[in-house]
């Protein structure tokens, strides 16, 4: 069966919606091709369910910090009830998005789309012809080839656990490993993080990371650096994960490594679309240089960030450019990233290492937040900020915040960076007191 559309979107996640809506509003016929759940990873098996599961650990963490400071006793985690609470958020998503697309007049086709030509896509038995194609297929779990890799569970499976295992090993040293390990440990599991390199969380400022690793170990999480996995074997008592730092016994081993772009079998060669190990190559308009009728957005891109907000931004910009003819270029200035651990670690802009490597002059200020009122009143033991400002024009180059409310404070800093507001404006701002945001005046 042959069908023709003005726009075909491959993938129904966060990088799909804005472009599909803009093109429909312009009167285009639009089809979305999705083999999995509409909405993608974030609302189903990523950001949202992870944050719901983190709610109980956050309460546990807050109570523990106030023990002996006016609080006695404490809450306990009911994992099955927490898992059921999470499903109240994830279960309605698919139907809600499908209804939204139906109301918008967007056709939803189920299956994996494969290019058969520059503007043709096969979905099962259907052949689609498109005026434009947006690739928004996202990322997929890392594939390991060491012996016993088949015993690894995905992070998706962890988020769907009905009961929490006693011992969990997380393979990886990035976002997924640390966030899930914090959830598991505070909820009562014995968690181990195994990372193959000598540093964890490489995208973040390493002075902040070292403090977070200390706080992570204080929660009872075994963080092992330089511990690449050589083999996983199953024994009568569970799994044994063999590493250069010794063996780890586990009831569950989770593939928590970074996710590469989900490009295998997409037929990019037939479409003249170039890609590398980091993702699809695009120009400043998010257009594929080898095929001007194809654009890409989201985690499948060769781009600095793989975040839901940047996927949304990229989709919106790709949609605008497809409709209007490349009138807008991508600007990711002021993109915040947050690691939702206990405490959270937030950043925007450059790290100190990046400034040094690029030869960018900077003025640095470090602040002990744990000794400041908004954090001290909560009994927080860990809090740290590092800011980097250009000595020439007072431009904010980077900000790194570890501690309570860091995920909210960084939004203010990121907005200032995006709108080219100098650090002096934050120093002179009138902020509500006593809030964490009030301390922006002291961070720069």
PDB file of N, CA and C in Angstrom, residues 279-374:
ATOM      1  N   UNK A 279      25.929  10.057  16.191  1.00  0.00           N
ATOM      2  CA  UNK A 279      24.587  10.297  15.686  1.00  0.00           C
ATOM      3  C   UNK A 279      24.568  10.889  14.292  1.00  0.00           C
ATOM      4  N   UNK A 280      23.401  11.333  13.877  1.00  0.00           N
ATOM      5  CA  UNK A 280      23.198  11.883  12.539  1.00  0.00           C
ATOM      6  C   UNK A 280      23.852  13.258  12.427  1.00  0.00           C
ATOM      7  N   UNK A 281      24.518  13.462  11.322  1.00  0.00           N
ATOM      8  CA  UNK A 281      25.206  14.737  11.074  1.00  0.00           C
ATOM      9  C   UNK A 281      24.236  15.703  10.407  1.00  0.00           C
ATOM     10  N   UNK A 282      24.099  16.899  10.992  1.00  0.00           N
ATOM     11  CA  UNK A 282      23.205  17.920  10.447  1.00  0.00           C
ATOM     12  C   UNK A 282      23.937  19.265  10.410  1.00  0.00           C
ATOM     13  N   UNK A 283      23.358  20.217   9.664  1.00  0.00           N
ATOM     14  CA  UNK A 283      23.905  21.576   9.655  1.00  0.00           C
ATOM     15  C   UNK A 283      23.208  22.416  10.714  1.00  0.00           C
ATOM     16  N   UNK A 284      23.458  23.719  10.689  1.00  0.00           N
ATOM     17  CA  UNK A 284      22.894  24.599  11.718  1.00  0.00           C
ATOM     18  C   UNK A 284      21.376  24.716  11.639  1.00  0.00           C
ATOM     19  N   UNK A 285      20.781  24.256  10.535  1.00  0.00           N
ATOM     20  CA  UNK A 285      19.313  24.259  10.394  1.00  0.00           C
ATOM     21  C   UNK A 285      18.700  22.918  10.804  1.00  0.00           C
ATOM     22  N   UNK A 286      19.557  21.990  11.254  1.00  0.00           N
ATOM     23  CA  UNK A 286      19.167  20.611  11.595  1.00  0.00           C
ATOM     24  C   UNK A 286      18.767  19.823  10.355  1.00  0.00           C
ATOM     25  N   UNK A 287      19.339  20.209   9.244  1.00  0.00           N
ATOM     26  CA  UNK A 287      19.090  19.585   7.946  1.00  0.00           C
ATOM     27  C   UNK A 287      20.278  18.689   7.606  1.00  0.00           C
ATOM     28  N   UNK A 288      19.994  17.525   7.026  1.00  0.00           N
ATOM     29  CA  UNK A 288      21.061  16.614   6.632  1.00  0.00           C
ATOM     30  C   UNK A 288      21.737  17.130   5.366  1.00  0.00           C
ATOM     31  N   UNK A 289      23.036  17.416   5.381  1.00  0.00           N
ATOM     32  CA  UNK A 289      23.711  18.002   4.216  1.00  0.00           C
ATOM     33  C   UNK A 289      23.584  17.169   2.951  1.00  0.00           C
ATOM     34  N   UNK A 290      23.553  15.846   3.083  1.00  0.00           N
ATOM     35  CA  UNK A 290      23.482  14.987   1.900  1.00  0.00           C
ATOM     36  C   UNK A 290      22.090  14.833   1.326  1.00  0.00           C
ATOM     37  N   UNK A 291      21.073  15.318   2.062  1.00  0.00           N
ATOM     38  CA  UNK A 291      19.689  15.216   1.587  1.00  0.00           C
ATOM     39  C   UNK A 291      18.894  16.372   2.192  1.00  0.00           C
ATOM     40  N   UNK A 292      18.683  17.446   1.457  1.00  0.00           N
ATOM     41  CA  UNK A 292      18.022  18.642   2.005  1.00  0.00           C
ATOM     42  C   UNK A 292      16.562  18.432   2.398  1.00  0.00           C
ATOM     43  N   UNK A 293      15.983  17.304   2.030  1.00  0.00           N
ATOM     44  CA  UNK A 293      14.590  17.031   2.410  1.00  0.00           C
ATOM     45  C   UNK A 293      14.489  16.271   3.731  1.00  0.00           C
ATOM     46  N   UNK A 294      15.619  15.959   4.336  1.00  0.00           N
ATOM     47  CA  UNK A 294      15.624  15.211   5.594  1.00  0.00           C
ATOM     48  C   UNK A 294      16.232  16.061   6.702  1.00  0.00           C
ATOM     49  N   UNK A 295      15.549  16.123   7.831  1.00  0.00           N
ATOM     50  CA  UNK A 295      16.015  16.825   9.027  1.00  0.00           C
ATOM     51  C   UNK A 295      16.085  15.809  10.162  1.00  0.00           C
ATOM     52  N   UNK A 296      16.731  16.185  11.243  1.00  0.00           N
ATOM     53  CA  UNK A 296      16.826  15.280  12.393  1.00  0.00           C
ATOM     54  C   UNK A 296      16.796  16.087  13.682  1.00  0.00           C
ATOM     55  N   UNK A 297      16.302  15.459  14.741  1.00  0.00           N
ATOM     56  CA  UNK A 297      16.197  16.122  16.037  1.00  0.00           C
ATOM     57  C   UNK A 297      16.242  15.092  17.156  1.00  0.00           C
ATOM     58  N   UNK A 298      16.674  15.529  18.321  1.00  0.00           N
ATOM     59  CA  UNK A 298      16.630  14.669  19.501  1.00  0.00           C
ATOM     60  C   UNK A 298      17.881  13.851  19.724  1.00  0.00           C
ATOM     61  N   UNK A 299      17.744  12.770  20.465  1.00  0.00           N
ATOM     62  CA  UNK A 299      18.884  11.975  20.904  1.00  0.00           C
ATOM     63  C   UNK A 299      19.602  11.243  19.788  1.00  0.00           C
ATOM     64  N   UNK A 300      19.021  11.189  18.587  1.00  0.00           N
ATOM     65  CA  UNK A 300      19.691  10.527  17.470  1.00  0.00           C
ATOM     66  C   UNK A 300      20.690  11.442  16.777  1.00  0.00           C
ATOM     67  N   UNK A 301      20.788  12.694  17.228  1.00  0.00           N
ATOM     68  CA  UNK A 301      21.689  13.665  16.614  1.00  0.00           C
ATOM     69  C   UNK A 301      23.117  13.540  17.120  1.00  0.00           C
ATOM     70  N   UNK A 302      24.068  13.949  16.296  1.00  0.00           N
ATOM     71  CA  UNK A 302      25.421  14.230  16.749  1.00  0.00           C
ATOM     72  C   UNK A 302      25.378  15.658  17.284  1.00  0.00           C
ATOM     73  N   UNK A 303      25.094  15.790  18.584  1.00  0.00           N
ATOM     74  CA  UNK A 303      24.848  17.101  19.182  1.00  0.00           C
ATOM     75  C   UNK A 303      25.381  17.120  20.615  1.00  0.00           C
ATOM     76  N   UNK A 304      25.559  18.304  21.204  1.00  0.00           N
ATOM     77  CA  UNK A 304      26.151  18.376  22.545  1.00  0.00           C
ATOM     78  C   UNK A 304      25.297  17.784  23.650  1.00  0.00           C
ATOM     79  N   UNK A 305      23.979  17.747  23.466  1.00  0.00           N
ATOM     80  CA  UNK A 305      23.088  17.297  24.537  1.00  0.00           C
ATOM     81  C   UNK A 305      22.124  16.227  24.023  1.00  0.00           C
ATOM     82  N   UNK A 306      21.755  15.333  24.943  1.00  0.00           N
ATOM     83  CA  UNK A 306      20.703  14.356  24.662  1.00  0.00           C
ATOM     84  C   UNK A 306      19.690  14.481  25.786  1.00  0.00           C
ATOM     85  N   UNK A 307      18.913  15.543  25.738  1.00  0.00           N
ATOM     86  CA  UNK A 307      17.978  15.892  26.802  1.00  0.00           C
ATOM     87  C   UNK A 307      16.594  16.141  26.217  1.00  0.00           C
ATOM     88  N   UNK A 308      15.576  15.940  27.023  1.00  0.00           N
ATOM     89  CA  UNK A 308      14.219  16.212  26.559  1.00  0.00           C
ATOM     90  C   UNK A 308      14.020  17.671  26.154  1.00  0.00           C
ATOM     91  N   UNK A 309      14.492  18.656  26.937  1.00  0.00           N
ATOM     92  CA  UNK A 309      14.305  20.054  26.518  1.00  0.00           C
ATOM     93  C   UNK A 309      15.001  20.387  25.205  1.00  0.00           C
ATOM     94  N   UNK A 310      16.188  19.807  24.960  1.00  0.00           N
ATOM     95  CA  UNK A 310      16.856  20.105  23.692  1.00  0.00           C
ATOM     96  C   UNK A 310      16.181  19.362  22.536  1.00  0.00           C
ATOM     97  N   UNK A 311      15.627  18.174  22.799  1.00  0.00           N
ATOM     98  CA  UNK A 311      14.862  17.483  21.760  1.00  0.00           C
ATOM     99  C   UNK A 311      13.653  18.319  21.347  1.00  0.00           C
ATOM    100  N   UNK A 312      12.984  18.919  22.322  1.00  0.00           N
ATOM    101  CA  UNK A 312      11.848  19.793  22.052  1.00  0.00           C
ATOM    102  C   UNK A 312      12.279  21.013  21.240  1.00  0.00           C
ATOM    103  N   UNK A 313      13.383  21.637  21.661  1.00  0.00           N
ATOM    104  CA  UNK A 313      13.913  22.803  20.950  1.00  0.00           C
ATOM    105  C   UNK A 313      14.267  22.444  19.513  1.00  0.00           C
ATOM    106  N   UNK A 314      14.960  21.336  19.330  1.00  0.00           N
ATOM    107  CA  UNK A 314      15.396  20.926  17.996  1.00  0.00           C
ATOM    108  C   UNK A 314      14.209  20.588  17.104  1.00  0.00           C
ATOM    109  N   UNK A 315      13.210  19.932  17.662  1.00  0.00           N
ATOM    110  CA  UNK A 315      12.018  19.596  16.879  1.00  0.00           C
ATOM    111  C   UNK A 315      11.296  20.859  16.432  1.00  0.00           C
ATOM    112  N   UNK A 316      11.170  21.800  17.343  1.00  0.00           N
ATOM    113  CA  UNK A 316      10.489  23.059  17.005  1.00  0.00           C
ATOM    114  C   UNK A 316      11.241  23.803  15.902  1.00  0.00           C
ATOM    115  N   UNK A 317      12.569  23.850  16.022  1.00  0.00           N
ATOM    116  CA  UNK A 317      13.362  24.558  15.020  1.00  0.00           C
ATOM    117  C   UNK A 317      13.331  23.841  13.674  1.00  0.00           C
ATOM    118  N   UNK A 318      13.397  22.497  13.699  1.00  0.00           N
ATOM    119  CA  UNK A 318      13.314  21.743  12.446  1.00  0.00           C
ATOM    120  C   UNK A 318      11.970  21.981  11.773  1.00  0.00           C
ATOM    121  N   UNK A 319      10.894  21.991  12.559  1.00  0.00           N
ATOM    122  CA  UNK A 319       9.574  22.257  11.994  1.00  0.00           C
ATOM    123  C   UNK A 319       9.484  23.627  11.361  1.00  0.00           C
ATOM    124  N   UNK A 320      10.010  24.643  12.055  1.00  0.00           N
ATOM    125  CA  UNK A 320      10.003  26.001  11.510  1.00  0.00           C
ATOM    126  C   UNK A 320      10.774  26.069  10.207  1.00  0.00           C
ATOM    127  N   UNK A 321      11.920  25.402  10.164  1.00  0.00           N
ATOM    128  CA  UNK A 321      12.748  25.461   8.956  1.00  0.00           C
ATOM    129  C   UNK A 321      12.149  24.685   7.799  1.00  0.00           C
ATOM    130  N   UNK A 322      11.479  23.579   8.073  1.00  0.00           N
ATOM    131  CA  UNK A 322      10.827  22.838   6.997  1.00  0.00           C
ATOM    132  C   UNK A 322       9.695  23.653   6.391  1.00  0.00           C
ATOM    133  N   UNK A 323       8.955  24.355   7.233  1.00  0.00           N
ATOM    134  CA  UNK A 323       7.813  25.130   6.749  1.00  0.00           C
ATOM    135  C   UNK A 323       8.248  26.417   6.050  1.00  0.00           C
ATOM    136  N   UNK A 324       9.237  27.096   6.638  1.00  0.00           N
ATOM    137  CA  UNK A 324       9.578  28.436   6.148  1.00  0.00           C
ATOM    138  C   UNK A 324      10.826  28.487   5.280  1.00  0.00           C
ATOM    139  N   UNK A 325      11.556  27.368   5.204  1.00  0.00           N
ATOM    140  CA  UNK A 325      12.721  27.356   4.324  1.00  0.00           C
ATOM    141  C   UNK A 325      14.008  27.795   4.988  1.00  0.00           C
ATOM    142  N   UNK A 326      14.377  27.162   6.077  1.00  0.00           N
ATOM    143  CA  UNK A 326      15.656  27.404   6.749  1.00  0.00           C
ATOM    144  C   UNK A 326      15.865  28.873   7.130  1.00  0.00           C
ATOM    145  N   UNK A 327      15.058  29.330   8.029  1.00  0.00           N
ATOM    146  CA  UNK A 327      15.158  30.725   8.491  1.00  0.00           C
ATOM    147  C   UNK A 327      15.755  30.829   9.890  1.00  0.00           C
ATOM    148  N   UNK A 328      15.904  29.702  10.596  1.00  0.00           N
ATOM    149  CA  UNK A 328      16.385  29.750  11.974  1.00  0.00           C
ATOM    150  C   UNK A 328      17.519  28.762  12.175  1.00  0.00           C
ATOM    151  N   UNK A 329      18.532  29.175  12.919  1.00  0.00           N
ATOM    152  CA  UNK A 329      19.656  28.297  13.234  1.00  0.00           C
ATOM    153  C   UNK A 329      19.589  27.876  14.701  1.00  0.00           C
ATOM    154  N   UNK A 330      20.161  26.734  14.996  1.00  0.00           N
ATOM    155  CA  UNK A 330      20.066  26.179  16.338  1.00  0.00           C
ATOM    156  C   UNK A 330      20.972  26.941  17.307  1.00  0.00           C
ATOM    157  N   UNK A 331      20.454  27.267  18.461  1.00  0.00           N
ATOM    158  CA  UNK A 331      21.200  27.938  19.517  1.00  0.00           C
ATOM    159  C   UNK A 331      20.880  27.229  20.834  1.00  0.00           C
ATOM    160  N   UNK A 332      21.844  26.512  21.360  1.00  0.00           N
ATOM    161  CA  UNK A 332      21.632  25.763  22.605  1.00  0.00           C
ATOM    162  C   UNK A 332      22.228  26.474  23.817  1.00  0.00           C
ATOM    163  N   UNK A 333      22.564  27.741  23.673  1.00  0.00           N
ATOM    164  CA  UNK A 333      23.120  28.513  24.787  1.00  0.00           C
ATOM    165  C   UNK A 333      22.198  28.433  26.000  1.00  0.00           C
ATOM    166  N   UNK A 334      22.808  28.243  27.168  1.00  0.00           N
ATOM    167  CA  UNK A 334      22.016  28.226  28.393  1.00  0.00           C
ATOM    168  C   UNK A 334      21.202  26.970  28.576  1.00  0.00           C
ATOM    169  N   UNK A 335      21.739  25.838  28.133  1.00  0.00           N
ATOM    170  CA  UNK A 335      21.045  24.565  28.340  1.00  0.00           C
ATOM    171  C   UNK A 335      21.449  23.985  29.693  1.00  0.00           C
ATOM    172  N   UNK A 336      20.512  23.813  30.615  1.00  0.00           N
ATOM    173  CA  UNK A 336      20.865  23.212  31.908  1.00  0.00           C
ATOM    174  C   UNK A 336      20.784  21.699  31.859  1.00  0.00           C
ATOM    175  N   UNK A 337      21.645  21.050  32.624  1.00  0.00           N
ATOM    176  CA  UNK A 337      21.602  19.597  32.796  1.00  0.00           C
ATOM    177  C   UNK A 337      21.545  19.314  34.289  1.00  0.00           C
ATOM    178  N   UNK A 338      20.724  18.359  34.674  1.00  0.00           N
ATOM    179  CA  UNK A 338      20.586  18.023  36.091  1.00  0.00           C
ATOM    180  C   UNK A 338      20.695  16.524  36.290  1.00  0.00           C
ATOM    181  N   UNK A 339      21.514  16.139  37.243  1.00  0.00           N
ATOM    182  CA  UNK A 339      21.610  14.765  37.697  1.00  0.00           C
ATOM    183  C   UNK A 339      20.775  14.672  38.971  1.00  0.00           C
ATOM    184  N   UNK A 340      19.689  13.904  38.921  1.00  0.00           N
ATOM    185  CA  UNK A 340      18.761  13.852  40.046  1.00  0.00           C
ATOM    186  C   UNK A 340      19.184  12.775  41.044  1.00  0.00           C
ATOM    187  N   UNK A 341      20.268  13.094  41.743  1.00  0.00           N
ATOM    188  CA  UNK A 341      20.763  12.254  42.819  1.00  0.00           C
ATOM    189  C   UNK A 341      20.407  12.920  44.147  1.00  0.00           C
ATOM    190  N   UNK A 342      20.927  12.361  45.236  1.00  0.00           N
ATOM    191  CA  UNK A 342      20.692  12.919  46.570  1.00  0.00           C
ATOM    192  C   UNK A 342      22.038  13.286  47.197  1.00  0.00           C
ATOM    193  N   UNK A 343      22.466  14.540  47.102  1.00  0.00           N
ATOM    194  CA  UNK A 343      21.747  15.692  46.550  1.00  0.00           C
ATOM    195  C   UNK A 343      21.900  15.754  45.028  1.00  0.00           C
ATOM    196  N   UNK A 344      21.089  16.617  44.372  1.00  0.00           N
ATOM    197  CA  UNK A 344      21.197  16.758  42.922  1.00  0.00           C
ATOM    198  C   UNK A 344      22.436  17.544  42.518  1.00  0.00           C
ATOM    199  N   UNK A 345      22.874  17.298  41.301  1.00  0.00           N
ATOM    200  CA  UNK A 345      24.001  18.022  40.718  1.00  0.00           C
ATOM    201  C   UNK A 345      23.518  18.677  39.431  1.00  0.00           C
ATOM    202  N   UNK A 346      23.673  19.993  39.343  1.00  0.00           N
ATOM    203  CA  UNK A 346      23.163  20.743  38.187  1.00  0.00           C
ATOM    204  C   UNK A 346      24.284  21.541  37.548  1.00  0.00           C
ATOM    205  N   UNK A 347      24.174  21.732  36.240  1.00  0.00           N
ATOM    206  CA  UNK A 347      25.183  22.517  35.528  1.00  0.00           C
ATOM    207  C   UNK A 347      24.578  23.218  34.337  1.00  0.00           C
ATOM    208  N   UNK A 348      25.249  24.279  33.918  1.00  0.00           N
ATOM    209  CA  UNK A 348      24.945  24.961  32.655  1.00  0.00           C
ATOM    210  C   UNK A 348      26.238  25.565  32.161  1.00  0.00           C
ATOM    211  N   UNK A 349      26.468  25.469  30.863  1.00  0.00           N
ATOM    212  CA  UNK A 349      27.658  26.076  30.292  1.00  0.00           C
ATOM    213  C   UNK A 349      28.884  25.187  30.380  1.00  0.00           C
ATOM    214  N   UNK A 350      30.050  25.828  30.429  1.00  0.00           N
ATOM    215  CA  UNK A 350      31.325  25.128  30.357  1.00  0.00           C
ATOM    216  C   UNK A 350      31.814  24.671  31.727  1.00  0.00           C
ATOM    217  N   UNK A 351      32.581  23.589  31.725  1.00  0.00           N
ATOM    218  CA  UNK A 351      33.307  23.197  32.925  1.00  0.00           C
ATOM    219  C   UNK A 351      34.650  23.924  32.942  1.00  0.00           C
ATOM    220  N   UNK A 352      35.315  23.872  34.096  1.00  0.00           N
ATOM    221  CA  UNK A 352      36.631  24.493  34.184  1.00  0.00           C
ATOM    222  C   UNK A 352      37.617  23.811  33.251  1.00  0.00           C
ATOM    223  N   UNK A 353      37.536  22.479  33.147  1.00  0.00           N
ATOM    224  CA  UNK A 353      38.417  21.739  32.235  1.00  0.00           C
ATOM    225  C   UNK A 353      38.228  22.191  30.794  1.00  0.00           C
ATOM    226  N   UNK A 354      36.979  22.424  30.400  1.00  0.00           N
ATOM    227  CA  UNK A 354      36.712  22.868  29.029  1.00  0.00           C
ATOM    228  C   UNK A 354      37.283  24.258  28.784  1.00  0.00           C
ATOM    229  N   UNK A 355      37.161  25.142  29.763  1.00  0.00           N
ATOM    230  CA  UNK A 355      37.746  26.479  29.621  1.00  0.00           C
ATOM    231  C   UNK A 355      39.255  26.393  29.443  1.00  0.00           C
ATOM    232  N   UNK A 356      39.896  25.546  30.236  1.00  0.00           N
ATOM    233  CA  UNK A 356      41.345  25.394  30.140  1.00  0.00           C
ATOM    234  C   UNK A 356      41.754  24.827  28.786  1.00  0.00           C
ATOM    235  N   UNK A 357      41.033  23.810  28.314  1.00  0.00           N
ATOM    236  CA  UNK A 357      41.376  23.195  27.034  1.00  0.00           C
ATOM    237  C   UNK A 357      41.194  24.153  25.864  1.00  0.00           C
ATOM    238  N   UNK A 358      40.192  25.027  25.969  1.00  0.00           N
ATOM    239  CA  UNK A 358      39.913  25.960  24.879  1.00  0.00           C
ATOM    240  C   UNK A 358      40.667  27.280  25.018  1.00  0.00           C
ATOM    241  N   UNK A 359      41.403  27.445  26.095  1.00  0.00           N
ATOM    242  CA  UNK A 359      42.142  28.677  26.309  1.00  0.00           C
ATOM    243  C   UNK A 359      41.242  29.868  26.605  1.00  0.00           C
ATOM    244  N   UNK A 360      40.105  29.622  27.245  1.00  0.00           N
ATOM    245  CA  UNK A 360      39.155  30.695  27.575  1.00  0.00           C
ATOM    246  C   UNK A 360      39.475  31.236  28.960  1.00  0.00           C
ATOM    247  N   UNK A 361      39.710  32.529  29.052  1.00  0.00           N
ATOM    248  CA  UNK A 361      39.990  33.160  30.343  1.00  0.00           C
ATOM    249  C   UNK A 361      38.731  33.155  31.204  1.00  0.00           C
ATOM    250  N   UNK A 362      38.895  32.899  32.496  1.00  0.00           N
ATOM    251  CA  UNK A 362      37.732  32.859  33.378  1.00  0.00           C
ATOM    252  C   UNK A 362      38.100  33.298  34.792  1.00  0.00           C
ATOM    253  N   UNK A 363      37.096  33.791  35.483  1.00  0.00           N
ATOM    254  CA  UNK A 363      37.205  34.091  36.909  1.00  0.00           C
ATOM    255  C   UNK A 363      36.355  33.070  37.649  1.00  0.00           C
ATOM    256  N   UNK A 364      36.953  32.378  38.608  1.00  0.00           N
ATOM    257  CA  UNK A 364      36.265  31.278  39.292  1.00  0.00           C
ATOM    258  C   UNK A 364      35.886  31.678  40.713  1.00  0.00           C
ATOM    259  N   UNK A 365      34.697  31.234  41.129  1.00  0.00           N
ATOM    260  CA  UNK A 365      34.295  31.395  42.521  1.00  0.00           C
ATOM    261  C   UNK A 365      33.697  30.085  43.007  1.00  0.00           C
ATOM    262  N   UNK A 366      34.170  29.604  44.144  1.00  0.00           N
ATOM    263  CA  UNK A 366      33.659  28.390  44.756  1.00  0.00           C
ATOM    264  C   UNK A 366      32.974  28.737  46.070  1.00  0.00           C
ATOM    265  N   UNK A 367      31.851  28.087  46.348  1.00  0.00           N
ATOM    266  CA  UNK A 367      31.054  28.390  47.533  1.00  0.00           C
ATOM    267  C   UNK A 367      30.660  27.100  48.240  1.00  0.00           C
ATOM    268  N   UNK A 368      30.816  27.092  49.568  1.00  0.00           N
ATOM    269  CA  UNK A 368      30.366  25.965  50.379  1.00  0.00           C
ATOM    270  C   UNK A 368      28.903  26.192  50.735  1.00  0.00           C
ATOM    271  N   UNK A 369      27.998  25.552  50.002  1.00  0.00           N
ATOM    272  CA  UNK A 369      26.572  25.768  50.237  1.00  0.00           C
ATOM    273  C   UNK A 369      26.078  25.087  51.509  1.00  0.00           C
ATOM    274  N   UNK A 370      26.713  23.994  51.890  1.00  0.00           N
ATOM    275  CA  UNK A 370      26.236  23.271  53.071  1.00  0.00           C
ATOM    276  C   UNK A 370      26.305  24.128  54.324  1.00  0.00           C
ATOM    277  N   UNK A 371      27.130  25.149  54.310  1.00  0.00           N
ATOM    278  CA  UNK A 371      27.277  26.019  55.476  1.00  0.00           C
ATOM    279  C   UNK A 371      26.398  27.260  55.367  1.00  0.00           C
ATOM    280  N   UNK A 372      25.588  27.359  54.298  1.00  0.00           N
ATOM    281  CA  UNK A 372      24.699  28.507  54.106  1.00  0.00           C
ATOM    282  C   UNK A 372      23.298  28.158  54.591  1.00  0.00           C
ATOM    283  N   UNK A 373      22.551  29.143  55.003  1.00  0.00           N
ATOM    284  CA  UNK A 373      21.306  28.937  55.740  1.00  0.00           C
ATOM    285  C   UNK A 373      20.303  27.994  55.069  1.00  0.00           C
ATOM    286  N   UNK A 374      19.934  28.182  53.782  1.00  0.00           N
ATOM    287  CA  UNK A 374      18.891  27.323  53.197  1.00  0.00           C
ATOM    288  C   UNK A 374      19.244  25.839  53.220  1.00  0.00           C
TER     289      UNK A 374
END
